[in-house]
XYZ file of C-alpha atoms in Angstrom:
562
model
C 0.000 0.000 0.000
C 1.390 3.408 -0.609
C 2.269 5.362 2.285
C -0.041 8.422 2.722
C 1.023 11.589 3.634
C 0.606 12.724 7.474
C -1.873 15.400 7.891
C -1.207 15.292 11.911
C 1.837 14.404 14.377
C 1.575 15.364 18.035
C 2.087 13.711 20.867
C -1.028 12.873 23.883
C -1.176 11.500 27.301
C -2.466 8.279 27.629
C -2.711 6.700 31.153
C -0.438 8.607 32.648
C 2.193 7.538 29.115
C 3.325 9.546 26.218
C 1.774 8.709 22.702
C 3.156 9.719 19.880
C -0.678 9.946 17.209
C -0.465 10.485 13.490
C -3.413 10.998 11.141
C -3.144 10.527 7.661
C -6.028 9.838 5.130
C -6.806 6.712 5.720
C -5.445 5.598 9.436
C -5.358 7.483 12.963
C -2.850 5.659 14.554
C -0.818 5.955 17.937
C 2.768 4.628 19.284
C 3.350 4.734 22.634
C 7.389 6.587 23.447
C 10.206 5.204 25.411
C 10.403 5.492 28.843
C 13.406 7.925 27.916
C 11.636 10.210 26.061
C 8.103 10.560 28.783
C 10.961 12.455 31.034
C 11.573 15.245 29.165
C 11.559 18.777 30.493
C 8.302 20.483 30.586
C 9.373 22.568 27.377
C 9.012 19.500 25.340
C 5.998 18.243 26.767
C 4.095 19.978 24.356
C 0.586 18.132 24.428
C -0.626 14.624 25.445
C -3.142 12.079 24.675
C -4.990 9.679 25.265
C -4.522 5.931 23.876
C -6.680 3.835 21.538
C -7.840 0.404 21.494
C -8.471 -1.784 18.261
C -9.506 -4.634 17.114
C -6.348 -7.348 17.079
C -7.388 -8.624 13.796
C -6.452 -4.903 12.208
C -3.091 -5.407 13.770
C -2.866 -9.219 12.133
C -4.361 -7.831 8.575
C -2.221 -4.413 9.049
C 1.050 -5.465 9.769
C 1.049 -3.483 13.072
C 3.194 -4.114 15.832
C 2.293 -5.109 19.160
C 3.372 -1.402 20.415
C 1.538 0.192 17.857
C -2.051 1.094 17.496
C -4.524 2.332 14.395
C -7.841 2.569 13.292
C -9.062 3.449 9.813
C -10.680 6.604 9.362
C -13.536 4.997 7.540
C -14.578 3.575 11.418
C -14.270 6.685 13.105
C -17.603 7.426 14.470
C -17.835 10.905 15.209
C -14.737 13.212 17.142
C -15.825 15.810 19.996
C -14.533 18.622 22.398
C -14.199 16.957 25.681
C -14.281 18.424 29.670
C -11.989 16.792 30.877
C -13.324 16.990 34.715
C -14.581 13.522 36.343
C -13.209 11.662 33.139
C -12.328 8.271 33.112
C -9.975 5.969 31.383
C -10.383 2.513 30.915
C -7.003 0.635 32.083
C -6.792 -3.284 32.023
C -10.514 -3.825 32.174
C -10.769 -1.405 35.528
C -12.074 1.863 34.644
C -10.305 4.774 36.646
C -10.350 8.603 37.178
C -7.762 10.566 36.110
C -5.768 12.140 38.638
C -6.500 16.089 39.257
C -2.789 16.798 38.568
C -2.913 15.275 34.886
C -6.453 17.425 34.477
C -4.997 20.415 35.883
C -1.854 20.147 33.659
C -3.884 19.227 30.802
C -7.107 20.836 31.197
C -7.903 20.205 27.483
C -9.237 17.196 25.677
C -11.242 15.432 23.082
C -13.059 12.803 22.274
C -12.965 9.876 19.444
C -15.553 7.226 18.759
C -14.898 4.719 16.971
C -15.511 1.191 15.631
C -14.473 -1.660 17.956
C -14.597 -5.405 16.907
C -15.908 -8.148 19.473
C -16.672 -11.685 19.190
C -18.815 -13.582 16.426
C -18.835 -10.169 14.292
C -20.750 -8.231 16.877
C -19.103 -4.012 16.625
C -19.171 -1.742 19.462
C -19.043 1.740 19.800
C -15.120 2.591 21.398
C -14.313 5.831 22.210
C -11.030 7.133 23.282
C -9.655 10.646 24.565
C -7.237 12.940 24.153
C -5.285 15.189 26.383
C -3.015 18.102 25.510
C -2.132 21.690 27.449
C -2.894 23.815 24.457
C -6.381 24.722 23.446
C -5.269 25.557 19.814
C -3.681 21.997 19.286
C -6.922 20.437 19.941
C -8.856 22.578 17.737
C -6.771 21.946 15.271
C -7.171 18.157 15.574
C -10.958 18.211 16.298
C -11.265 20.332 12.779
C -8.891 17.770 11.077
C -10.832 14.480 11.814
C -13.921 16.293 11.155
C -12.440 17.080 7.811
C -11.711 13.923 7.167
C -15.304 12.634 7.765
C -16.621 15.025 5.732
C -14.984 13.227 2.927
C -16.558 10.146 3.556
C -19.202 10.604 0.775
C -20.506 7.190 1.532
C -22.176 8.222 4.741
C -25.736 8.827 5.223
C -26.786 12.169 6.694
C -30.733 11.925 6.706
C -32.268 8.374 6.743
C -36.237 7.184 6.954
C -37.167 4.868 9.372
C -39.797 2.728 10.007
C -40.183 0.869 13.232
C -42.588 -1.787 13.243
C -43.611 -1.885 16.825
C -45.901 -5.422 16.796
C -43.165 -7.941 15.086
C -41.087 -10.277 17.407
C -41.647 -9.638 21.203
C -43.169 -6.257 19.910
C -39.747 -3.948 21.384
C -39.277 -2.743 18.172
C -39.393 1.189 19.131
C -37.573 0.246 22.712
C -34.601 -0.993 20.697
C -34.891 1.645 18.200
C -34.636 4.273 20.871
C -32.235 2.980 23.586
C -29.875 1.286 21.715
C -29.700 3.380 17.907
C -31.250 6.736 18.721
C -28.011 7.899 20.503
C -25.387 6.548 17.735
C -27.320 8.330 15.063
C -27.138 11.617 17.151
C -23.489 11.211 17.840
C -22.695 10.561 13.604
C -25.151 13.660 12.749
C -27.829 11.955 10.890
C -30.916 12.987 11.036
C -33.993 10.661 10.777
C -37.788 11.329 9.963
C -39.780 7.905 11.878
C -42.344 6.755 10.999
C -44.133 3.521 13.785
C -46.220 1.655 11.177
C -49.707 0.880 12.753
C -50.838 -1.653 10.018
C -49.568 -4.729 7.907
C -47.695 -2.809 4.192
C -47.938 0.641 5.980
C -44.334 0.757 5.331
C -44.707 -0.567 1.792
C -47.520 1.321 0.450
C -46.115 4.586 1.694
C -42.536 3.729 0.059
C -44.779 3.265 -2.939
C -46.931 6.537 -3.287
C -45.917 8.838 -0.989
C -42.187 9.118 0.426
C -40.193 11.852 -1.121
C -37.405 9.993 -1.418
C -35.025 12.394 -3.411
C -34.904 13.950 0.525
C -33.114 10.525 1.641
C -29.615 8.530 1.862
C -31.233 5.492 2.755
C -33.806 3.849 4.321
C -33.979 2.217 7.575
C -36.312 -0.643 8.613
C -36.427 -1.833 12.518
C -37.934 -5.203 12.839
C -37.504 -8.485 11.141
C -37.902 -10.571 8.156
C -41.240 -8.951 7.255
C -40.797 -5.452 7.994
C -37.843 -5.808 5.529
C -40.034 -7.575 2.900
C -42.108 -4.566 3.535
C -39.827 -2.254 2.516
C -38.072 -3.807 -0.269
C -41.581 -4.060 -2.117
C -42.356 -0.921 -1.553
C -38.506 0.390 -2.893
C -38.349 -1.675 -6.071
C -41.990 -0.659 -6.804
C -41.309 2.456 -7.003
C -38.335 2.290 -8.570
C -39.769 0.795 -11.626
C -42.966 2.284 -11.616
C -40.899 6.014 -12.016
C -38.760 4.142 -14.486
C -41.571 3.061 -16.349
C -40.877 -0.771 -15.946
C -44.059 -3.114 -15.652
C -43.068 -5.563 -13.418
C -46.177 -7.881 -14.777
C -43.883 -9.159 -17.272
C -41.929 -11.918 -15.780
C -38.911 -11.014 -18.947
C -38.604 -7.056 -18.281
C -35.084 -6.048 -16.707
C -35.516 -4.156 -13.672
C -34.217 -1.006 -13.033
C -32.008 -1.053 -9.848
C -32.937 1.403 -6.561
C -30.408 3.886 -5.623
C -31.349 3.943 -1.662
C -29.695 1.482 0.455
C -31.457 -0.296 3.300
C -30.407 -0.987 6.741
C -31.773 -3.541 9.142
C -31.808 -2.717 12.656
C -33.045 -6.804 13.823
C -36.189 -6.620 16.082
C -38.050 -9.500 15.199
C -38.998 -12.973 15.514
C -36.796 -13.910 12.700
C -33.587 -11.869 11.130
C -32.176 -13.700 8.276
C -31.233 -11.441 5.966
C -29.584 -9.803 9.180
C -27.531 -12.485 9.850
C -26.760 -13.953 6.527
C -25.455 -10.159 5.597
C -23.719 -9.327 8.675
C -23.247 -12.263 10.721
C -25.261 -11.516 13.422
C -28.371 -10.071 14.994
C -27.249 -6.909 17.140
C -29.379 -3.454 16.735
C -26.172 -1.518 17.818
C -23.989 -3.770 15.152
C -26.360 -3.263 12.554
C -26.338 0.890 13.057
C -22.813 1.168 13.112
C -22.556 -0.540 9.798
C -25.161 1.978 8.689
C -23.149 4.746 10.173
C -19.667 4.329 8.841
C -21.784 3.669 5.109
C -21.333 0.095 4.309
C -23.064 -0.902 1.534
C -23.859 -4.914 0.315
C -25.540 -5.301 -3.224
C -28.451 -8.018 -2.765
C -29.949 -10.023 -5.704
C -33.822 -10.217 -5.647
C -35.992 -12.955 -7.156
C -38.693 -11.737 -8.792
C -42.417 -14.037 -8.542
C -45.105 -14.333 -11.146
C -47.874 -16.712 -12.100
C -49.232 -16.762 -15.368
C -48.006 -12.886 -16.361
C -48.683 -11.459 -12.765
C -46.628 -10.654 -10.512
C -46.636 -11.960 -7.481
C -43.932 -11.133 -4.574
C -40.102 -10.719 -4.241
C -37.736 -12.940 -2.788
C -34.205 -12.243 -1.595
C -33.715 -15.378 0.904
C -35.671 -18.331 0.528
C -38.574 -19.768 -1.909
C -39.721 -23.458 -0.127
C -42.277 -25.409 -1.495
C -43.143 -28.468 0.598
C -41.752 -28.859 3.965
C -40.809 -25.119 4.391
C -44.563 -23.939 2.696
C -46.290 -25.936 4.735
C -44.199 -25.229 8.165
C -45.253 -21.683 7.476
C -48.662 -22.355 6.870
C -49.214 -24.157 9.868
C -47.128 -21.672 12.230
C -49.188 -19.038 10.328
C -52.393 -20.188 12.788
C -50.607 -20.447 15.861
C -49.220 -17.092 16.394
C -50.500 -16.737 19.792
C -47.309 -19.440 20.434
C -44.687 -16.796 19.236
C -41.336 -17.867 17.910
C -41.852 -20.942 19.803
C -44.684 -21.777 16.660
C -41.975 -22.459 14.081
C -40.627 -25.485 16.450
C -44.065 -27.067 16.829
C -44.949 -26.677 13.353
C -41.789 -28.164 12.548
C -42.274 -31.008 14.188
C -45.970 -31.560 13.143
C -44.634 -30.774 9.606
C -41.772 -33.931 9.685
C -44.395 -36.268 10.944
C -46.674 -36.187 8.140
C -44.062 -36.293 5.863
C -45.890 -35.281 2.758
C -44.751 -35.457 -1.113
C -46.196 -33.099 -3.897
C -45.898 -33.930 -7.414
C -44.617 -31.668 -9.799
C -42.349 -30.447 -12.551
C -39.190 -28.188 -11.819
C -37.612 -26.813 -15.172
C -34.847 -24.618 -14.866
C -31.626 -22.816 -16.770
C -27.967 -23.512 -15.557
C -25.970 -20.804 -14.527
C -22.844 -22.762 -16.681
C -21.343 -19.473 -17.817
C -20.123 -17.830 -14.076
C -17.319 -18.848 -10.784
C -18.942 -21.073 -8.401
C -21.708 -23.932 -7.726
C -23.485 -24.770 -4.891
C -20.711 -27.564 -3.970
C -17.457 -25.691 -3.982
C -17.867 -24.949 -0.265
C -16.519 -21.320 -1.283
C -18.317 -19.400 1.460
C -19.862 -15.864 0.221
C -17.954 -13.345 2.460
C -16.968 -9.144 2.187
C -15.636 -8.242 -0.721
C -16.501 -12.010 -2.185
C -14.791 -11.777 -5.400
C -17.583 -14.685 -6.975
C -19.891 -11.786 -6.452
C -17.615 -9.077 -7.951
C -16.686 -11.502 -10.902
C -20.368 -12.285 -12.135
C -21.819 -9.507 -11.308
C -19.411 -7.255 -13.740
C -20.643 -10.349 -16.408
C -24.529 -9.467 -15.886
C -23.595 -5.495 -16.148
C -22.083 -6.304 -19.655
C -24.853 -8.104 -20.641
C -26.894 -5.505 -19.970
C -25.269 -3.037 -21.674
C -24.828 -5.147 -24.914
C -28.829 -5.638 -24.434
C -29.400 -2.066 -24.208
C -27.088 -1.620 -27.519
C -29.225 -4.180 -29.151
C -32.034 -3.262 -28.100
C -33.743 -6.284 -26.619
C -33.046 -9.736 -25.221
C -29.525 -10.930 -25.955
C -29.266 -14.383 -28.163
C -27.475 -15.719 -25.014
C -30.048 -15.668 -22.489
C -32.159 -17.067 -25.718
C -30.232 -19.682 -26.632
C -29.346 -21.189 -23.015
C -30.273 -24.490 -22.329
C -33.521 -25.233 -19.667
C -33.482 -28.676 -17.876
C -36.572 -30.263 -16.605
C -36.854 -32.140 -13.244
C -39.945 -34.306 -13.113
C -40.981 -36.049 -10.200
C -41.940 -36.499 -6.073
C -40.573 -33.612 -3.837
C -40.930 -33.362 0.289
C -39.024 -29.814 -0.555
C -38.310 -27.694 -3.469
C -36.181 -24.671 -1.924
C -34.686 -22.338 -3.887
C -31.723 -19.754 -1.343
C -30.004 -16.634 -2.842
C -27.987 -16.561 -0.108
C -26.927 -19.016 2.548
C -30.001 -18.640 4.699
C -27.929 -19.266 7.837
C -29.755 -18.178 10.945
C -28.735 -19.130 14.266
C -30.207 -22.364 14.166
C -28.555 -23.012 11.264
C -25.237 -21.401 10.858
C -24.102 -23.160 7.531
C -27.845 -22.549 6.015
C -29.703 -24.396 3.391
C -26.661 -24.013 0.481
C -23.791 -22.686 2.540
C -21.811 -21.832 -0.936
C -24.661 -19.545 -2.055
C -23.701 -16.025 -2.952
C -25.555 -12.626 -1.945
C -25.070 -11.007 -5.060
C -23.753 -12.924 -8.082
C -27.095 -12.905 -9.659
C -27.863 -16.244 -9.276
C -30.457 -18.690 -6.656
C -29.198 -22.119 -5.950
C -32.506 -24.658 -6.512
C -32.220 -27.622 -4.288
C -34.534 -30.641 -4.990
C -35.387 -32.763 -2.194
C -37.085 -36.099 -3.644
C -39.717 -38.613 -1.784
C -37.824 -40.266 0.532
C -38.006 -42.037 4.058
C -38.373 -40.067 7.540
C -34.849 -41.173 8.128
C -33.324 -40.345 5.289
C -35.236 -36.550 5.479
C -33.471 -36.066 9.136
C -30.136 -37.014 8.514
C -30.838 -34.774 5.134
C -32.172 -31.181 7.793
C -28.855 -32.437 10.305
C -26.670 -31.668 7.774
C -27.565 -28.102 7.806
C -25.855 -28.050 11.095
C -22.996 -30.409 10.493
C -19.172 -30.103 8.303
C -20.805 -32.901 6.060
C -22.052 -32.223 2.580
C -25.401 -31.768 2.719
C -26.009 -32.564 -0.714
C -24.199 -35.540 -0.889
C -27.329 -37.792 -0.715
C -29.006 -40.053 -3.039
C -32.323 -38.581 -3.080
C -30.561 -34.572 -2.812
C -30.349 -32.690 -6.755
C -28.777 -29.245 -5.988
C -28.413 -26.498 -9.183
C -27.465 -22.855 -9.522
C -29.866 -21.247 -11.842
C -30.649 -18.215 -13.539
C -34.684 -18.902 -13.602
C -36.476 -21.533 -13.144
C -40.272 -22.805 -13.167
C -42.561 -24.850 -11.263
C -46.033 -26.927 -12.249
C -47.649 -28.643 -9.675
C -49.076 -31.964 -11.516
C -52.502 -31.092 -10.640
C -52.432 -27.390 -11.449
C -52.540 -27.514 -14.915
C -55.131 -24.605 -16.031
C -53.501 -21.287 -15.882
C -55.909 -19.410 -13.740
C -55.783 -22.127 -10.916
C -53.962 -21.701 -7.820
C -53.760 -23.712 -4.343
C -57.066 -22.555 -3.329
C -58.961 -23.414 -5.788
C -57.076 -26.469 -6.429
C -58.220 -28.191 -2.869
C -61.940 -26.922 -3.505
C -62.015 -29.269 -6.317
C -59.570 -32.248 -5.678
C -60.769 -32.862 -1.773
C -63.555 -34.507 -0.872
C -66.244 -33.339 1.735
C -65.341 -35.650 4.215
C -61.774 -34.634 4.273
C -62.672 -30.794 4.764
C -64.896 -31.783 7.661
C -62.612 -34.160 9.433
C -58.728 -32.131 9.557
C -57.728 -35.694 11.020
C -57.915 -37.361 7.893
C -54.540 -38.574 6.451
C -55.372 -38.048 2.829
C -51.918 -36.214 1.477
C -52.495 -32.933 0.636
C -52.194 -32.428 -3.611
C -50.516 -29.017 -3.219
C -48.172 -27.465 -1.174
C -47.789 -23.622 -0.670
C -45.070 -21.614 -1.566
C -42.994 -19.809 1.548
C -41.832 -16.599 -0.043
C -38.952 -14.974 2.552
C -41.738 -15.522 5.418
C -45.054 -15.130 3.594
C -47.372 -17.507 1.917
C -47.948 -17.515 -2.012
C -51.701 -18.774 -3.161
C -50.298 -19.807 -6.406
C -47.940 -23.150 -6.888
C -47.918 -22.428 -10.471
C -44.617 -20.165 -10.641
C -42.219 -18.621 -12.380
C -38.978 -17.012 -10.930
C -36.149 -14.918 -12.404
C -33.145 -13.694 -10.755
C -32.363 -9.653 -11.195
C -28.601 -9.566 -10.056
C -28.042 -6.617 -7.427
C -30.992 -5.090 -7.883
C -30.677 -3.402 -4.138
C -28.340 -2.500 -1.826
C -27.799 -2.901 2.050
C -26.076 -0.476 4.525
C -23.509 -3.726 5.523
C -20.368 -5.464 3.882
C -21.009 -9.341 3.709
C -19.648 -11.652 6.597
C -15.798 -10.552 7.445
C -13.527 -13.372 7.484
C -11.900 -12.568 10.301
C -13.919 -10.897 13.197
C -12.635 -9.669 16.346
C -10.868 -11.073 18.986
């Protein structure tokens, strides 16, 4: 890396120790001075300051001695004037007050906050402060940082937020306002809030009435839903002022400028923790803070030249469409549904019939069996989703579809299914930290389609313990795994093009069966679980629209705190 000039040098007291701190462009960093040079006459002492603690893993990744401290300006929170009466340092995990002598010899100070790396990818909000004799000096250093924030373009200075106060254990507005409230203050961003009071509040007002030219981003506090909320209501309007119909299944869609940021307050947070690598409100607004941003493919949904929803985790047909169904009428449980239903949902052990056609995404890095793990800055990601920008633009040139995505090949997969489950990303959770296709990508415009066929109760388990196990979880007889581009799916008994899962049962079951639920006739259609919500239709049709939005994070770091 090429060195960058120094914008600052001066040296700080730090617990009662001389630092010498430089701040360049991209690093504020801090060496602590021989024992030698902290007794020098009181001429020398010119100013003093206060140390700063960072993550070890930018000391591994940095090259920086043991001795030798720095954080990148990009994680610098916010820098303030400091009193310096009643402060406190924290030294070896005790926290103690400074000693009147250094604050009367020092009697100036200020403040840095910064980014600080735990455990299991969870950030913190560090702060460390400076001392110096010289009111000037610390001007001059409070102005500089500030400077160099201000050139942080990727920052968001006025954000929407919606709070969705009912999902989860309904704390959506406590979280919101005793654990992100007070960061946003501290960066200077500004927020207009609006507490939905109804189910697509959020998404309806994205779609008619937010201004959103007024807006860096847009910030959703809840969980899986809320987000689905919002996304909807984004990429609606973003086509509908573009002029895209999103009816037809084949139109490119236009992708939205505003990035989103999750602040997790619900019952489930999978695109949360898939994105980040883990469910903390105060993780999730610092990432939002410092301007991270994550591009996100989206599956579009249609039946029959209608569209239908968008996806950006999971589509499950079978086992994970009818867990949701059935959880769906026991809310009263809580989370606590989604085990039950689980359970209920294994026991019966139903197969739907079907046909899955699809096209191969042979042309791009990766497969769902590499075991290369999607992570920040994943270059699979980078690589195939500069291929689908030139495709575009040699589409655009032509002027319609390009012979390519005419001429690629579609498979068909005919056949029994307990599961058809299509992830565009991992779909790890806690509960699952590998996920249903742990080599899935977030954003390299593909969705990996994995076929579960009819098989024994036994064979099904040992097939849902893999997604907690080092073992391939596709390496099983009965397992057919692809990454697609599009694919389709016919339910055998859904033939006529205006028929959907409703209707279906009306005509296929008989009275008894409707009047006694314990009857163990299999059911002839499954529904679909779209990201959390049920589709009526099993007839569909899904396409893949690479990076369509973007996220205030940075993907899963590799290596994450100490």
């Amino acid at each position: 890396m090429e060195k960058q000039p120094r914008i600052l040098v001066s040296q700080f007291m730090l617990k009662n120790r001389v630092f010498e701190v430089t701040l360049n462009r991209l690093f504020l960093t801090w060496k602590e001075l021989n024992a030698r040079k902290k007794r020098v006459s009181g001429s020398i002492h010119n100013t003093f300051k206060v140390g700063f603690c960072l993550a070890k893993v930018l000391h591994r990744t940095r090259g920086v001695t043991s001795g030798s401290h720095c954080v990148p300006v990009s994680e610098i929170i916010a820098v303030q004037e400091t009193e310096v009466d009643n402060i406190q340092t924290k030294d070896e995990g005790k926290w103690q007050k400074m000693s009147q002598k250094t604050v009367e010899t020092y009697p100036y100070a200020f403040t840095v906050f910064y980014v600080e790396r735990a455990r299991q990818h969870r950030w913190r909000c560090g702060n460390v402060t400076f001392f110096c004799n010289d009111g000037l000096l610390r001007q001059q250093w409070v102005q500089a940082i500030k400077e160099q924030l201000s050139l942080q373009t990727c920052r968001p200075k006025h954000l929407l937020v919606y709070i969705n106060p009912y999902g989860g254990k309904q704390q959506g507005k406590q979280i919101y306002e005793q654990k992100v409230v007070q960061l946003f203050t501290l960066a200077s961003i500004s927020t207009d809030v609006i507490v939905t009071e109804r189910a697509n509040h959020a998404r309806d007002h994205l779609k008619t009435e937010a201004d959103l030219k007024k807006y860096d981003g847009i910030v959703c506090v809840g969980g899986d839903g809320m987000f689905s909320e919002v996304i909807h209501g984004l990429i609606s309007r973003t086509q509908t002022d573009s002029g895209v119909d999103q009816n037809c299944a084949h139109e490119k869609l236009v992708q939205c400028n505003l990035r989103v940021g999750i602040i997790p307050a619900g019952s489930t947070d999978c695109i949360c923790y898939a994105t980040i690598g883990i469910n903390d409100p105060v993780t999730s607004a610092l990432h939002i803070i410092v301007g991270d941003s994550q591009a996100l493919d989206v599956c579009s949904v249609h039946h029959n030249d209608t569209f239908l929803k968008y996806s950006v985790s999971l589509l499950g047909y079978g086992f994970y469409g009818d867990i949701l169904a059935d959880s769906e009428k026991k809310r009263w449980m809580g989370p606590a549904r989604y085990d039950f239903s689980g359970i209920k949902t294994f026991l019966s052990h139903h197969y739907y019939e079907g046909t899955v056609s699809f096209q191969p995404a042979t042309d791009i890095l990766g497969n769902p069996r590499d075991k290369t793990k999607c992570r920040s800055g994943c270059y699979v990601c980078q690589h195939n989703g500069q291929l689908f920008s030139e495709e575009i633009r040699d589409e655009s040139v032509e002027g319609g579809v390009s012979e390519n995505e005419d001429e690629r090949e579609w498979k068909v997969v005919k056949g029994k299914f307990l599961a058809i489950n299509a992830a565009s990303m991992s779909c790890a959770c806690p509960r699952s930290p590998k996920g249903l296709s742990p080599a899935a990508h977030l954003a390299d415009g593909t969705t990996d389609i994995i076929l579960v066929r009819k098989c024994s109760r036994l064979n099904f388990l040992r097939h849902l313990l893999r997604h907690t196990s080092k073992d391939d979880q596709f390496d099983l007889t009965f397992i057919e795994v692809h990454r697609v581009r599009k694919f389709k799916f016919t339910p055998k008994y859904c033939e006529s093009e205006d028929t959907d899962v409703k209707d279906v049962r009306k005509k296929l079951f008989s009275q008894i069966c409707r009047d006694h639920p314990a009857c163990s006739c299999t059911s002839v259609n499954s529904n679909w679980n779209c990201d959390g919500e049920i589709l009526d239709h099993a007839a569909v049709e899904v396409g893949v629209h690479c990076q369509l939005i973007k996220l205030f994070a940075r993907g899963i770091e590799e290596k994450a705190g100490v």
